[in-house]
mmCIF file of C-alpha atoms in Angstrom:
data_model
loop_
_atom_site.group_PDB
_atom_site.id
_atom_site.type_symbol
_atom_site.label_atom_id
_atom_site.label_comp_id
_atom_site.label_asym_id
_atom_site.label_seq_id
_atom_site.Cartn_x
_atom_site.Cartn_y
_atom_site.Cartn_z
ATOM 1 C CA MET C 74 25.876 -2.713 68.019
ATOM 2 C CA ILE C 75 27.911 -0.356 65.945
ATOM 3 C CA ALA C 76 26.177 -1.529 62.799
ATOM 4 C CA ASN C 77 22.805 -1.223 64.397
ATOM 5 C CA SER C 78 23.362 2.476 65.496
ATOM 6 C CA ARG C 79 24.692 3.427 62.298
ATOM 7 C CA ILE C 80 21.721 2.077 60.331
ATOM 8 C CA THR C 81 19.266 3.687 62.645
ATOM 9 C CA THR C 82 21.242 6.957 62.023
ATOM 10 C CA HIS C 83 21.441 6.998 58.166
ATOM 11 C CA PHE C 84 18.097 5.152 57.477
ATOM 12 C CA ASP C 85 15.565 7.597 55.872
ATOM 13 C CA TYR C 86 12.479 7.472 58.063
ATOM 14 C CA ILE C 87 10.932 10.495 56.316
ATOM 15 C CA LEU C 88 10.276 8.449 53.204
ATOM 16 C CA ILE C 89 8.675 5.722 55.056
ATOM 17 C CA ALA C 90 6.500 8.335 56.942
ATOM 18 C CA LEU C 91 5.307 9.752 53.627
ATOM 19 C CA ILE C 92 4.593 6.309 52.160
ATOM 20 C CA LEU C 93 2.577 4.688 55.006
ATOM 21 C CA PRO C 94 -0.480 7.090 54.689
ATOM 22 C CA ILE C 95 -0.797 6.382 51.175
ATOM 23 C CA ILE C 96 -0.942 2.552 51.896
ATOM 24 C CA PHE C 97 -3.336 3.009 54.790
ATOM 25 C CA MET C 98 -5.804 5.060 52.817
ATOM 26 C CA SER C 99 -5.608 2.652 49.868
ATOM 27 C CA SER C 100 -6.315 -0.245 52.213
ATOM 28 C CA PHE C 101 -9.223 1.685 53.736
ATOM 29 C CA LEU C 102 -10.687 2.292 50.385
ATOM 30 C CA LEU C 103 -10.244 -1.304 49.374
ATOM 31 C CA SER C 104 -12.000 -2.477 52.589
ATOM 32 C CA GLU C 105 -15.256 -0.451 51.604
ATOM 33 C CA THR C 106 -15.107 -1.842 48.022
ATOM 34 C CA SER C 107 -14.062 -5.705 48.398
ATOM 35 C CA GLN C 108 -12.887 -7.697 51.393
ATOM 36 C CA THR C 109 -11.409 -10.292 48.878
ATOM 37 C CA LEU C 110 -9.346 -7.354 47.171
ATOM 38 C CA LEU C 111 -8.284 -6.056 50.533
ATOM 39 C CA THR C 112 -7.110 -9.389 51.896
ATOM 40 C CA ARG C 113 -5.044 -9.951 48.648
ATOM 41 C CA GLN C 114 -3.627 -6.380 48.880
ATOM 42 C CA LEU C 115 -2.781 -6.969 52.663
ATOM 43 C CA SER C 116 -0.986 -10.096 51.519
ATOM 44 C CA TYR C 117 1.121 -8.093 49.136
ATOM 45 C CA VAL C 118 1.821 -5.660 51.836
ATOM 46 C CA PHE C 119 2.881 -8.380 54.436
ATOM 47 C CA LEU C 120 5.004 -10.106 51.769
ATOM 48 C CA SER C 121 6.734 -6.598 50.823
ATOM 49 C CA ILE C 122 8.134 -6.226 54.432
ATOM 50 C CA PHE C 123 10.160 -9.333 53.746
ATOM 51 C CA ILE C 124 11.126 -8.350 50.102
ATOM 52 C CA PHE C 125 12.197 -4.883 51.484
ATOM 53 C CA LEU C 126 14.310 -6.228 54.341
ATOM 54 C CA PHE C 127 16.004 -8.838 51.822
ATOM 55 C CA VAL C 128 16.698 -6.163 49.215
ATOM 56 C CA PHE C 129 17.929 -3.682 51.838
ATOM 57 C CA PHE C 130 20.743 -5.861 53.138
ATOM 58 C CA ILE C 131 22.089 -6.673 49.608
ATOM 59 C CA PRO C 132 25.502 -5.001 49.099
ATOM 60 C CA LEU C 133 24.213 -3.298 45.916
ATOM 61 C CA ARG C 134 27.374 -1.111 45.610
ATOM 62 C CA TYR C 135 29.638 -4.221 45.282
ATOM 63 C CA LEU C 136 27.614 -6.148 42.628
ATOM 64 C CA THR C 137 29.053 -5.805 39.161
ATOM 65 C CA LYS C 138 28.656 -8.868 37.170
ATOM 66 C CA SER C 139 25.381 -9.706 38.948
ATOM 67 C CA ILE C 140 23.739 -6.342 37.790
ATOM 68 C CA THR C 141 24.848 -6.916 34.238
ATOM 69 C CA ILE C 142 23.396 -10.388 34.078
ATOM 70 C CA PHE C 143 20.149 -9.154 35.704
ATOM 71 C CA TYR C 144 19.719 -6.518 33.113
ATOM 72 C CA GLY C 145 20.491 -9.069 30.372
ATOM 73 C CA ILE C 146 17.897 -11.572 31.868
ATOM 74 C CA CYS C 147 15.251 -8.837 32.003
ATOM 75 C CA ILE C 148 15.949 -7.954 28.248
ATOM 76 C CA LEU C 149 15.768 -11.646 27.168
ATOM 77 C CA LEU C 150 12.366 -11.888 29.147
ATOM 78 C CA LEU C 151 11.097 -8.802 26.981
ATOM 79 C CA VAL C 152 12.301 -10.557 23.782
ATOM 80 C CA ALA C 153 10.664 -13.743 24.907
ATOM 81 C CA VAL C 154 7.220 -12.038 25.396
ATOM 82 C CA GLU C 155 7.152 -11.866 21.518
ATOM 83 C CA PHE C 156 7.320 -15.553 21.279
ATOM 84 C CA ILE C 157 5.926 -17.347 24.294
ATOM 85 C CA GLY C 158 3.896 -14.480 25.815
ATOM 86 C CA THR C 159 0.380 -14.724 26.900
ATOM 87 C CA THR C 160 -2.410 -12.156 26.028
ATOM 88 C CA LYS C 161 -4.553 -10.279 28.397
ATOM 89 C CA LEU C 162 -6.881 -7.446 27.596
ATOM 90 C CA GLY C 163 -5.656 -7.484 24.051
ATOM 91 C CA ALA C 164 -1.960 -6.925 24.743
ATOM 92 C CA GLN C 165 0.713 -9.672 24.835
ATOM 93 C CA ARG C 166 2.834 -8.666 27.941
ATOM 94 C CA TRP C 167 2.917 -11.665 30.326
ATOM 95 C CA ILE C 168 4.994 -14.858 30.534
ATOM 96 C CA ASN C 169 3.625 -17.870 32.265
ATOM 97 C CA ILE C 170 6.082 -19.580 34.471
ATOM 98 C CA GLY C 171 4.435 -22.663 35.893
ATOM 99 C CA GLY C 172 1.381 -21.245 37.768
ATOM 100 C CA PHE C 173 2.925 -17.812 38.049
ATOM 101 C CA SER C 174 2.373 -14.986 35.547
ATOM 102 C CA LEU C 175 5.344 -12.524 35.080
ATOM 103 C CA GLN C 176 5.149 -9.093 33.421
ATOM 104 C CA PRO C 177 8.848 -8.520 32.398
ATOM 105 C CA SER C 178 8.270 -4.636 32.023
ATOM 106 C CA GLU C 179 8.181 -4.453 35.808
ATOM 107 C CA PRO C 180 11.510 -6.104 36.800
ATOM 108 C CA VAL C 181 13.244 -4.227 33.954
ATOM 109 C CA LYS C 182 12.696 -0.973 35.567
ATOM 110 C CA ILE C 183 14.731 -2.226 38.655
ATOM 111 C CA ALA C 184 17.371 -3.791 36.503
ATOM 112 C CA LEU C 185 17.618 -0.513 34.415
ATOM 113 C CA VAL C 186 18.054 1.634 37.563
ATOM 114 C CA LEU C 187 20.683 -0.753 39.080
ATOM 115 C CA PHE C 188 22.568 -1.009 35.611
ATOM 116 C CA LEU C 189 22.554 2.729 35.152
ATOM 117 C CA ALA C 190 23.456 3.497 38.747
ATOM 118 C CA ARG C 191 26.583 1.155 38.487
ATOM 119 C CA HIS C 192 27.627 2.447 34.915
ATOM 120 C CA ILE C 193 27.278 6.103 35.963
ATOM 121 C CA SER C 194 28.967 5.779 39.324
ATOM 122 C CA ASN C 195 31.971 4.245 37.254
ATOM 123 C CA ASN C 196 31.864 6.909 34.730
ATOM 124 C CA PRO C 197 30.718 10.039 36.224
ATOM 125 C CA PRO C 198 29.967 13.034 34.107
ATOM 126 C CA PRO C 199 32.506 15.807 33.524
ATOM 127 C CA LYS C 200 31.820 19.407 34.707
ATOM 128 C CA ASP C 201 29.625 20.444 31.824
ATOM 129 C CA GLY C 202 27.771 17.046 31.676
ATOM 130 C CA TYR C 203 27.971 14.082 29.448
ATOM 131 C CA GLY C 204 28.958 14.502 25.754
ATOM 132 C CA TRP C 205 27.308 12.729 22.753
ATOM 133 C CA LEU C 206 29.577 9.508 23.177
ATOM 134 C CA GLU C 207 28.606 8.579 26.705
ATOM 135 C CA PHE C 208 25.085 9.915 26.153
ATOM 136 C CA GLY C 209 24.735 7.648 23.376
ATOM 137 C CA LYS C 210 25.800 4.655 25.394
ATOM 138 C CA ILE C 211 23.390 5.376 28.166
ATOM 139 C CA SER C 212 20.544 6.025 25.691
ATOM 140 C CA PHE C 213 21.101 2.629 24.211
ATOM 141 C CA PHE C 214 20.532 0.944 27.601
ATOM 142 C CA ILE C 215 17.433 3.183 28.001
ATOM 143 C CA LEU C 216 15.914 2.877 24.550
ATOM 144 C CA LEU C 217 16.395 -0.895 24.183
ATOM 145 C CA PRO C 218 13.753 -2.006 26.910
ATOM 146 C CA PHE C 219 11.641 1.036 25.816
ATOM 147 C CA LEU C 220 11.334 -0.220 22.253
ATOM 148 C CA LEU C 221 10.757 -3.689 23.399
ATOM 149 C CA ILE C 222 8.007 -2.814 25.739
ATOM 150 C CA LEU C 223 6.341 -0.362 23.179
ATOM 151 C CA LYS C 224 6.194 -3.285 20.807
ATOM 152 C CA GLU C 225 4.070 -5.565 23.219
ATOM 153 C CA PRO C 226 2.326 -3.002 22.961
ATOM 154 C CA ASP C 227 2.295 -1.244 26.246
ATOM 155 C CA LEU C 228 2.612 2.331 25.703
ATOM 156 C CA GLY C 229 2.185 3.337 29.396
ATOM 157 C CA SER C 230 5.020 1.299 30.790
ATOM 158 C CA ALA C 231 7.201 2.217 27.853
ATOM 159 C CA ILE C 232 6.717 5.986 28.447
ATOM 160 C CA ILE C 233 7.609 5.396 32.224
ATOM 161 C CA VAL C 234 11.009 3.658 31.236
ATOM 162 C CA LEU C 235 11.749 6.607 28.622
ATOM 163 C CA ALA C 236 10.815 9.388 31.445
ATOM 164 C CA MET C 237 12.672 7.638 34.301
ATOM 165 C CA GLY C 238 15.811 7.143 32.248
ATOM 166 C CA TYR C 239 16.123 10.546 30.624
ATOM 167 C CA GLY C 240 14.702 12.381 33.727
ATOM 168 C CA MET C 241 17.410 10.687 35.770
ATOM 169 C CA LEU C 242 19.962 11.943 33.236
ATOM 170 C CA PHE C 243 18.764 15.385 33.343
ATOM 171 C CA VAL C 244 19.453 15.339 37.118
ATOM 172 C CA ILE C 245 22.679 13.709 36.767
ATOM 173 C CA GLY C 246 23.946 16.077 34.099
ATOM 174 C CA VAL C 247 24.176 16.230 30.085
ATOM 175 C CA ASN C 248 25.385 18.942 28.028
ATOM 176 C CA LYS C 249 22.612 21.355 27.333
ATOM 177 C CA LYS C 250 23.369 21.369 23.452
ATOM 178 C CA ILE C 251 22.427 17.773 23.526
ATOM 179 C CA TRP C 252 19.156 18.269 25.186
ATOM 180 C CA ILE C 253 18.242 21.159 22.751
ATOM 181 C CA THR C 254 19.273 18.899 19.900
ATOM 182 C CA CYS C 255 16.979 15.868 21.241
ATOM 183 C CA LEU C 256 14.083 18.114 21.852
ATOM 184 C CA VAL C 257 14.232 19.426 18.202
ATOM 185 C CA GLY C 258 14.581 15.913 16.988
ATOM 186 C CA ALA C 259 11.689 14.647 18.946
ATOM 187 C CA LEU C 260 9.408 17.449 17.727
ATOM 188 C CA LEU C 261 10.285 16.566 14.102
ATOM 189 C CA PHE C 262 9.854 12.968 14.728
ATOM 190 C CA SER C 263 6.676 13.055 16.476
ATOM 191 C CA PRO C 264 4.492 13.201 13.369
ATOM 192 C CA ILE C 265 6.297 9.999 12.080
ATOM 193 C CA ALA C 266 5.668 8.325 15.524
ATOM 194 C CA PHE C 267 2.081 9.198 15.482
ATOM 195 C CA LYS C 268 1.585 7.803 11.905
ATOM 196 C CA PHE C 269 3.821 4.660 11.880
ATOM 197 C CA VAL C 270 4.709 3.855 15.494
ATOM 198 C CA LEU C 271 1.668 4.041 17.491
ATOM 199 C CA LYS C 272 -1.186 1.516 17.305
ATOM 200 C CA PRO C 273 -4.582 2.560 16.055
ATOM 201 C CA TYR C 274 -6.287 2.232 19.469
ATOM 202 C CA GLN C 275 -3.421 4.272 20.897
ATOM 203 C CA VAL C 276 -3.928 7.102 18.402
ATOM 204 C CA ASP C 277 -7.642 6.749 18.824
ATOM 205 C CA ARG C 278 -7.148 7.740 22.585
ATOM 206 C CA ILE C 279 -5.112 10.594 21.822
ATOM 207 C CA MET C 280 -7.367 11.905 19.293
ATOM 208 C CA LYS C 281 -10.424 11.606 21.823
ATOM 209 C CA LEU C 282 -8.328 13.644 24.125
ATOM 210 C CA VAL C 283 -7.622 16.465 21.589
ATOM 211 C CA THR C 284 -11.061 16.618 20.285
ATOM 212 C CA GLY C 285 -12.901 16.414 23.559
ATOM 213 C CA ASP C 286 -14.558 13.237 22.539
ATOM 214 C CA THR C 287 -14.570 11.819 26.154
ATOM 215 C CA SER C 288 -14.785 8.021 26.579
ATOM 216 C CA SER C 289 -17.423 6.805 28.874
ATOM 217 C CA GLN C 290 -14.664 5.681 31.359
ATOM 218 C CA VAL C 291 -13.540 9.315 31.700
ATOM 219 C CA GLN C 292 -17.091 10.658 31.834
ATOM 220 C CA GLN C 293 -17.885 8.371 34.811
ATOM 221 C CA SER C 294 -14.402 9.476 36.353
ATOM 222 C CA LEU C 295 -15.240 13.326 35.988
ATOM 223 C CA ILE C 296 -18.697 12.738 37.317
ATOM 224 C CA ALA C 297 -17.129 10.667 40.496
ATOM 225 C CA ILE C 298 -14.704 13.640 40.934
ATOM 226 C CA GLY C 299 -17.242 16.338 40.852
ATOM 227 C CA SER C 300 -19.760 14.653 43.005
ATOM 228 C CA GLY C 301 -17.099 14.454 45.852
ATOM 229 C CA GLY C 302 -17.317 18.303 46.425
ATOM 230 C CA PHE C 303 -15.320 19.919 49.116
ATOM 231 C CA LYS C 304 -15.400 17.040 51.834
ATOM 232 C CA GLY C 305 -16.410 13.995 49.943
ATOM 233 C CA LYS C 306 -19.454 11.713 50.250
ATOM 234 C CA SER C 307 -20.272 8.974 52.787
ATOM 235 C CA LYS C 308 -19.761 5.397 51.809
ATOM 236 C CA GLU C 309 -23.466 4.860 51.211
ATOM 237 C CA ASP C 310 -23.772 8.106 48.919
ATOM 238 C CA ALA C 311 -20.847 7.408 46.859
ATOM 239 C CA THR C 312 -23.060 5.968 44.120
ATOM 240 C CA GLN C 313 -20.418 6.127 41.233
ATOM 241 C CA SER C 314 -18.388 3.556 42.972
ATOM 242 C CA ASN C 315 -21.047 1.594 44.804
ATOM 243 C CA LEU C 316 -23.209 1.158 41.802
ATOM 244 C CA LYS C 317 -20.306 0.144 39.612
ATOM 245 C CA PHE C 318 -20.592 3.188 37.188
ATOM 246 C CA LEU C 319 -16.881 3.900 37.688
ATOM 247 C CA PRO C 320 -14.878 1.583 35.704
ATOM 248 C CA VAL C 321 -11.849 -0.167 37.431
ATOM 249 C CA ALA C 322 -12.481 1.845 40.546
ATOM 250 C CA THR C 323 -9.807 0.009 42.495
ATOM 251 C CA SER C 324 -6.881 0.262 40.070
ATOM 252 C CA ASP C 325 -6.636 2.813 37.095
ATOM 253 C CA PHE C 326 -9.507 4.977 38.375
ATOM 254 C CA ILE C 327 -8.981 4.614 42.003
ATOM 255 C CA PHE C 328 -8.110 8.378 42.316
ATOM 256 C CA ALA C 329 -11.743 9.434 41.173
ATOM 257 C CA HIS C 330 -13.133 6.846 43.649
ATOM 258 C CA PHE C 331 -10.935 8.302 46.305
ATOM 259 C CA VAL C 332 -12.125 12.018 45.511
ATOM 260 C CA GLU C 333 -15.761 10.930 45.505
ATOM 261 C CA ARG C 334 -15.238 9.493 48.929
ATOM 262 C CA PHE C 335 -12.976 12.478 50.468
ATOM 263 C CA GLY C 336 -13.576 15.161 48.139
ATOM 264 C CA PHE C 337 -11.152 18.048 47.363
ATOM 265 C CA VAL C 338 -9.618 17.926 50.873
ATOM 266 C CA GLY C 339 -8.594 14.322 50.351
ATOM 267 C CA ALA C 340 -7.232 14.923 46.838
ATOM 268 C CA ILE C 341 -5.062 17.855 48.069
ATOM 269 C CA LEU C 342 -3.877 15.517 50.874
ATOM 270 C CA LEU C 343 -2.840 12.675 48.578
ATOM 271 C CA ILE C 344 -1.249 14.767 45.920
ATOM 272 C CA ALA C 345 0.686 16.621 48.603
ATOM 273 C CA LEU C 346 2.020 13.286 49.700
ATOM 274 C CA TYR C 347 3.152 12.388 46.299
ATOM 275 C CA ILE C 348 4.715 15.931 45.882
ATOM 276 C CA GLY C 349 6.523 15.523 49.233
ATOM 277 C CA ILE C 350 7.821 12.127 48.241
ATOM 278 C CA VAL C 351 9.301 13.424 44.946
ATOM 279 C CA MET C 352 10.876 16.606 46.312
ATOM 280 C CA HIS C 353 12.187 14.673 49.346
ATOM 281 C CA LEU C 354 13.915 11.837 47.037
ATOM 282 C CA LEU C 355 15.336 14.689 44.793
ATOM 283 C CA SER C 356 16.906 16.469 47.950
ATOM 284 C CA PHE C 357 19.376 13.427 48.245
ATOM 285 C CA CYS C 358 20.738 13.988 44.804
ATOM 286 C CA PHE C 359 22.444 16.860 46.487
ATOM 287 C CA LEU C 360 23.672 15.147 49.604
ATOM 288 C CA ASP C 361 27.008 13.991 48.265
ATOM 289 C CA SER C 362 28.041 15.378 44.815
ATOM 290 C CA GLN C 363 30.411 12.376 44.361
ATOM 291 C CA ASP C 364 28.021 9.676 45.205
ATOM 292 C CA TYR C 365 26.444 8.997 41.817
ATOM 293 C CA PHE C 366 25.034 5.530 42.829
ATOM 294 C CA LEU C 367 22.718 7.157 45.403
ATOM 295 C CA LYS C 368 21.955 9.969 42.914
ATOM 296 C CA VAL C 369 20.870 7.756 40.051
ATOM 297 C CA ILE C 370 18.590 5.477 42.451
ATOM 298 C CA ALA C 371 17.045 8.468 44.257
ATOM 299 C CA SER C 372 16.325 10.557 41.013
ATOM 300 C CA SER C 373 15.079 7.462 39.116
ATOM 301 C CA LEU C 374 12.558 6.607 42.000
ATOM 302 C CA ALA C 375 11.547 10.278 42.152
ATOM 303 C CA MET C 376 10.844 10.215 38.384
ATOM 304 C CA LEU C 377 8.883 7.085 38.600
ATOM 305 C CA PHE C 378 6.690 8.499 41.446
ATOM 306 C CA PHE C 379 6.112 11.594 39.543
ATOM 307 C CA VAL C 380 5.378 10.203 36.140
ATOM 308 C CA TYR C 381 3.231 7.439 37.618
ATOM 309 C CA ALA C 382 1.209 9.754 39.971
ATOM 310 C CA SER C 383 0.771 12.690 37.464
ATOM 311 C CA VAL C 384 -0.264 10.529 34.459
ATOM 312 C CA ASN C 385 -2.751 8.502 36.437
ATOM 313 C CA ILE C 386 -4.285 11.640 38.148
ATOM 314 C CA ALA C 387 -4.308 13.615 34.751
ATOM 315 C CA MET C 388 -6.049 10.722 32.919
ATOM 316 C CA THR C 389 -8.935 10.587 35.552
ATOM 317 C CA MET C 390 -9.580 14.128 34.830
ATOM 318 C CA GLU C 391 -9.291 14.171 30.940
ATOM 319 C CA LEU C 392 -5.875 15.881 30.981
ATOM 320 C CA ALA C 393 -4.095 12.826 29.513
ATOM 321 C CA PRO C 394 -4.880 9.791 27.389
ATOM 322 C CA VAL C 395 -6.282 6.703 29.147
ATOM 323 C CA VAL C 396 -3.234 4.396 29.856
ATOM 324 C CA GLY C 397 -2.885 1.582 32.150
ATOM 325 C CA ILE C 398 -0.558 3.338 34.615
ATOM 326 C CA PRO C 399 -1.663 2.566 38.416
ATOM 327 C CA LEU C 400 -1.472 5.205 41.144
ATOM 328 C CA PRO C 401 1.745 4.193 42.841
ATOM 329 C CA LEU C 402 1.310 2.246 46.234
ATOM 330 C CA PHE C 403 -2.455 3.112 46.023
ATOM 331 C CA SER C 404 -3.831 0.971 43.164
ATOM 332 C CA TYR C 405 -4.762 -2.297 43.729
ATOM 333 C CA GLY C 406 -2.325 -4.891 42.296
ATOM 334 C CA GLY C 407 0.853 -6.805 43.266
ATOM 335 C CA SER C 408 3.425 -6.237 40.270
ATOM 336 C CA SER C 409 3.522 -2.265 40.379
ATOM 337 C CA PHE C 410 3.488 -2.445 44.335
ATOM 338 C CA MET C 411 6.253 -4.617 44.513
ATOM 339 C CA THR C 412 8.370 -2.932 42.013
ATOM 340 C CA PHE C 413 8.050 0.208 44.105
ATOM 341 C CA ILE C 414 8.830 -1.461 47.229
ATOM 342 C CA VAL C 415 12.005 -3.043 45.679
ATOM 343 C CA LEU C 416 13.182 0.435 44.497
ATOM 344 C CA ILE C 417 12.431 2.002 47.915
ATOM 345 C CA ALA C 418 14.436 -0.864 49.543
ATOM 346 C CA MET C 419 17.438 -0.021 46.981
ATOM 347 C CA PHE C 420 17.451 3.485 47.917
ATOM 348 C CA GLU C 421 17.238 3.023 51.622
ATOM 349 C CA SER C 422 20.204 0.509 51.167
ATOM 350 C CA ALA C 423 22.176 2.956 49.116
ATOM 351 C CA LEU C 424 21.539 5.536 51.522
ATOM 352 C CA THR C 425 22.199 3.581 54.688
ATOM 353 C CA PHE C 426 25.238 1.790 53.456
ATOM 354 C CA ARG C 427 27.201 4.675 52.115
ATOM 355 C CA PHE C 428 29.719 3.121 54.654
ATOM 356 C CA SER C 429 31.332 -0.027 53.556
ATOM 357 C CA PHE C 430 31.991 -3.122 55.946
ATOM 358 C CA SER C 431 35.490 -3.250 57.115
ATOM 359 C CA THR C 432 37.456 -6.451 56.939
ATOM 360 C CA PHE C 433 36.774 -8.602 59.796
ATOM 361 C CA ASN C 434 39.912 -8.683 62.225
ATOM 362 C CA GLU C 435 40.084 -10.546 65.455
ATOM 363 C CA GLY C 436 38.828 -8.246 68.286
ATOM 364 C CA THR C 437 37.146 -6.005 65.818
ATOM 365 C CA SER C 438 33.484 -6.010 65.170
ATOM 366 C CA PRO C 439 32.664 -7.377 61.966
ATOM 367 C CA PHE C 440 29.925 -4.720 61.724
ATOM 368 C CA SER C 441 32.479 -1.793 61.853
ATOM 369 C CA LEU C 442 32.013 0.705 59.161
ATOM 370 C CA LYS C 443 34.194 3.044 57.034
ATOM 371 C CA ARG C 444 33.251 5.562 54.566
ATOM 372 C CA LEU C 445 33.408 4.653 50.896
ATOM 373 C CA PRO C 446 36.204 6.253 48.903
ATOM 374 C CA ARG C 447 35.120 9.133 46.736
ATOM 375 C CA ILE C 448 34.980 8.743 43.029
ATOM 376 C CA ARG C 449 36.987 11.403 41.167
ATOM 377 C CA ARG C 450 35.382 13.396 38.370
ATOM 378 C CA HIS C 451 36.949 12.754 34.838
#
């Protein structure tokens, strides 16, 4: 009883309330497009409930070796893609295990968040932020999966890992001189990366964006968004989606499909939900200045929602290059959806169980809880 009351008290219901409308609107849009896709997506939603509950009750704060092993396995899977990976849509990003296809770039995001949460909670930053030594250590753990994913090639997922890791570090605290140095270095290195690191098709997408030579995909997306008007169109009149002019209308360009149906009003509502999620998650970074485990998970999840949503929406409106980044919890697909559900469960667990289970004694409830000891700053 005590445990139940503590869980219901500290569980974050606001985040769930912000997420559910996104899932409901996505399901409604899929129901108009394809009953087969709707059935599959609902199966992901149903499965995610059990995955959420399983992850929620894992004592994440007390896992040490397991987190390191999980991170190591994910890195090995990324390396294995180079040798035994299968190619789809021109990119070698998947590994077939029996009849199951795994994209290692998804679980590595979970592993990275957990690994950094444990590392930073054990090595909190000083008052003026991390110095070069600790910044270099953390950067290694971020850049390793980033480079392996970039090599597949998967520029979208690689950018997400990079933005999530360093966005989280910005929130946690790094000496401002380091950020200035990194910014100058990035500006100087960008021409080299553009010439020697990016693949020809990636360079082509960037050049089309700069020159205004819009691809047919983006042209159809802009038509769909513009035709939605203020309140949107009926299902029958949404010709861009119904007549298959809009490419990948259920995943990469689902935002354009949504705006065609629900117009400017619907677009503002959906964007407001994502902004609300990001701001709400970031607010937990100030809940307890000493709880770096919660800080890392909350800020990383906020960065993921921000990058996924902003890049996906921007590319549908010709404001960013076209990359395979889905709209979080909205686009059709299981991999990204499950990744977000696991991360949300990790956040809820870290928040709810800021209290540790006390040792069971006779006559004492095994669910009695006590506050975790604070970690002193170095």
